[in-house]
Amino acid sequence: MNAAGVMEHEPRDAPNAQKRYVLASLSIPGSRFFGKRSLTQFLVNVLANKIFALSVILGVGLWLLIIPAFIGALGANPAEKLLHQTGEIAIWTLGAVLSLSPLRVLFPRSRVVNALNRHRRAIGVSACVYGLIHFGLHLLYEGDAQAIARSFSKPFIWLGLAGLSILVILAATSNNFSIRKLGGKNWKWLHRLAYAAAVLLVYHQAIAGKGHWHIARWLLLSLVALQTARVTKQLMAKRTRTSRA
């Protein structure tokens, strides 16, 4: 302390304290910014993980089929409930995979959309698997050969079988070996049959029984809206490129 009663080290420490305060005030927004980036990257990493995709695919069946069956939550007619549930899971899973392509066109810079698109093959195959389970439950639900034969006199059965047959073909060719053998262009044209399968299966569900159209129409309208937005954006981009040329 000097003669004036002021501590001698105060003038030297004041600038350092002020500097620390400024750095601290600048680091808070930066920390929040990098925190958000880290959280987004963590979400993208989780969504892109194959284990996550497999867990969701299996988890849907576990939550909607297996657990209700074990706890007796399938109602008075468990077989019919399982039949309807597997059909809805199959068609909505198909809708999910068909929505990924237009979403990628509409939001090309979205890391979340790009991460989800990595699982298109797995989601498509799972739609086929749930569809096959649905068909197997239909055979069990009918009970005998005569009842099964009578069920095939109904048009919606044939529509469902046609859609399922397409899904089986697409699932069987959802591998790199088929891409090499067919060629990338032919393989893409073949897998566009997924849209035909969706139309057949939506119509199959819509006419299967009372109240099913109320569910099927939401999937149909959602897919039509996404495809319309996708085609519109592509046409506008093409027109822009043509005008600049």
GROMACS .gro file of C-alpha atoms in nm, residues 43 209 216:
model
    3
   43LEU     CA    1  -2.888  -3.613  -3.336
  209GLY     CA    2  -6.353  -5.278  -4.446
  216ALA     CA    3  -5.554  -4.479  -4.584
   0.00000   0.00000   0.00000
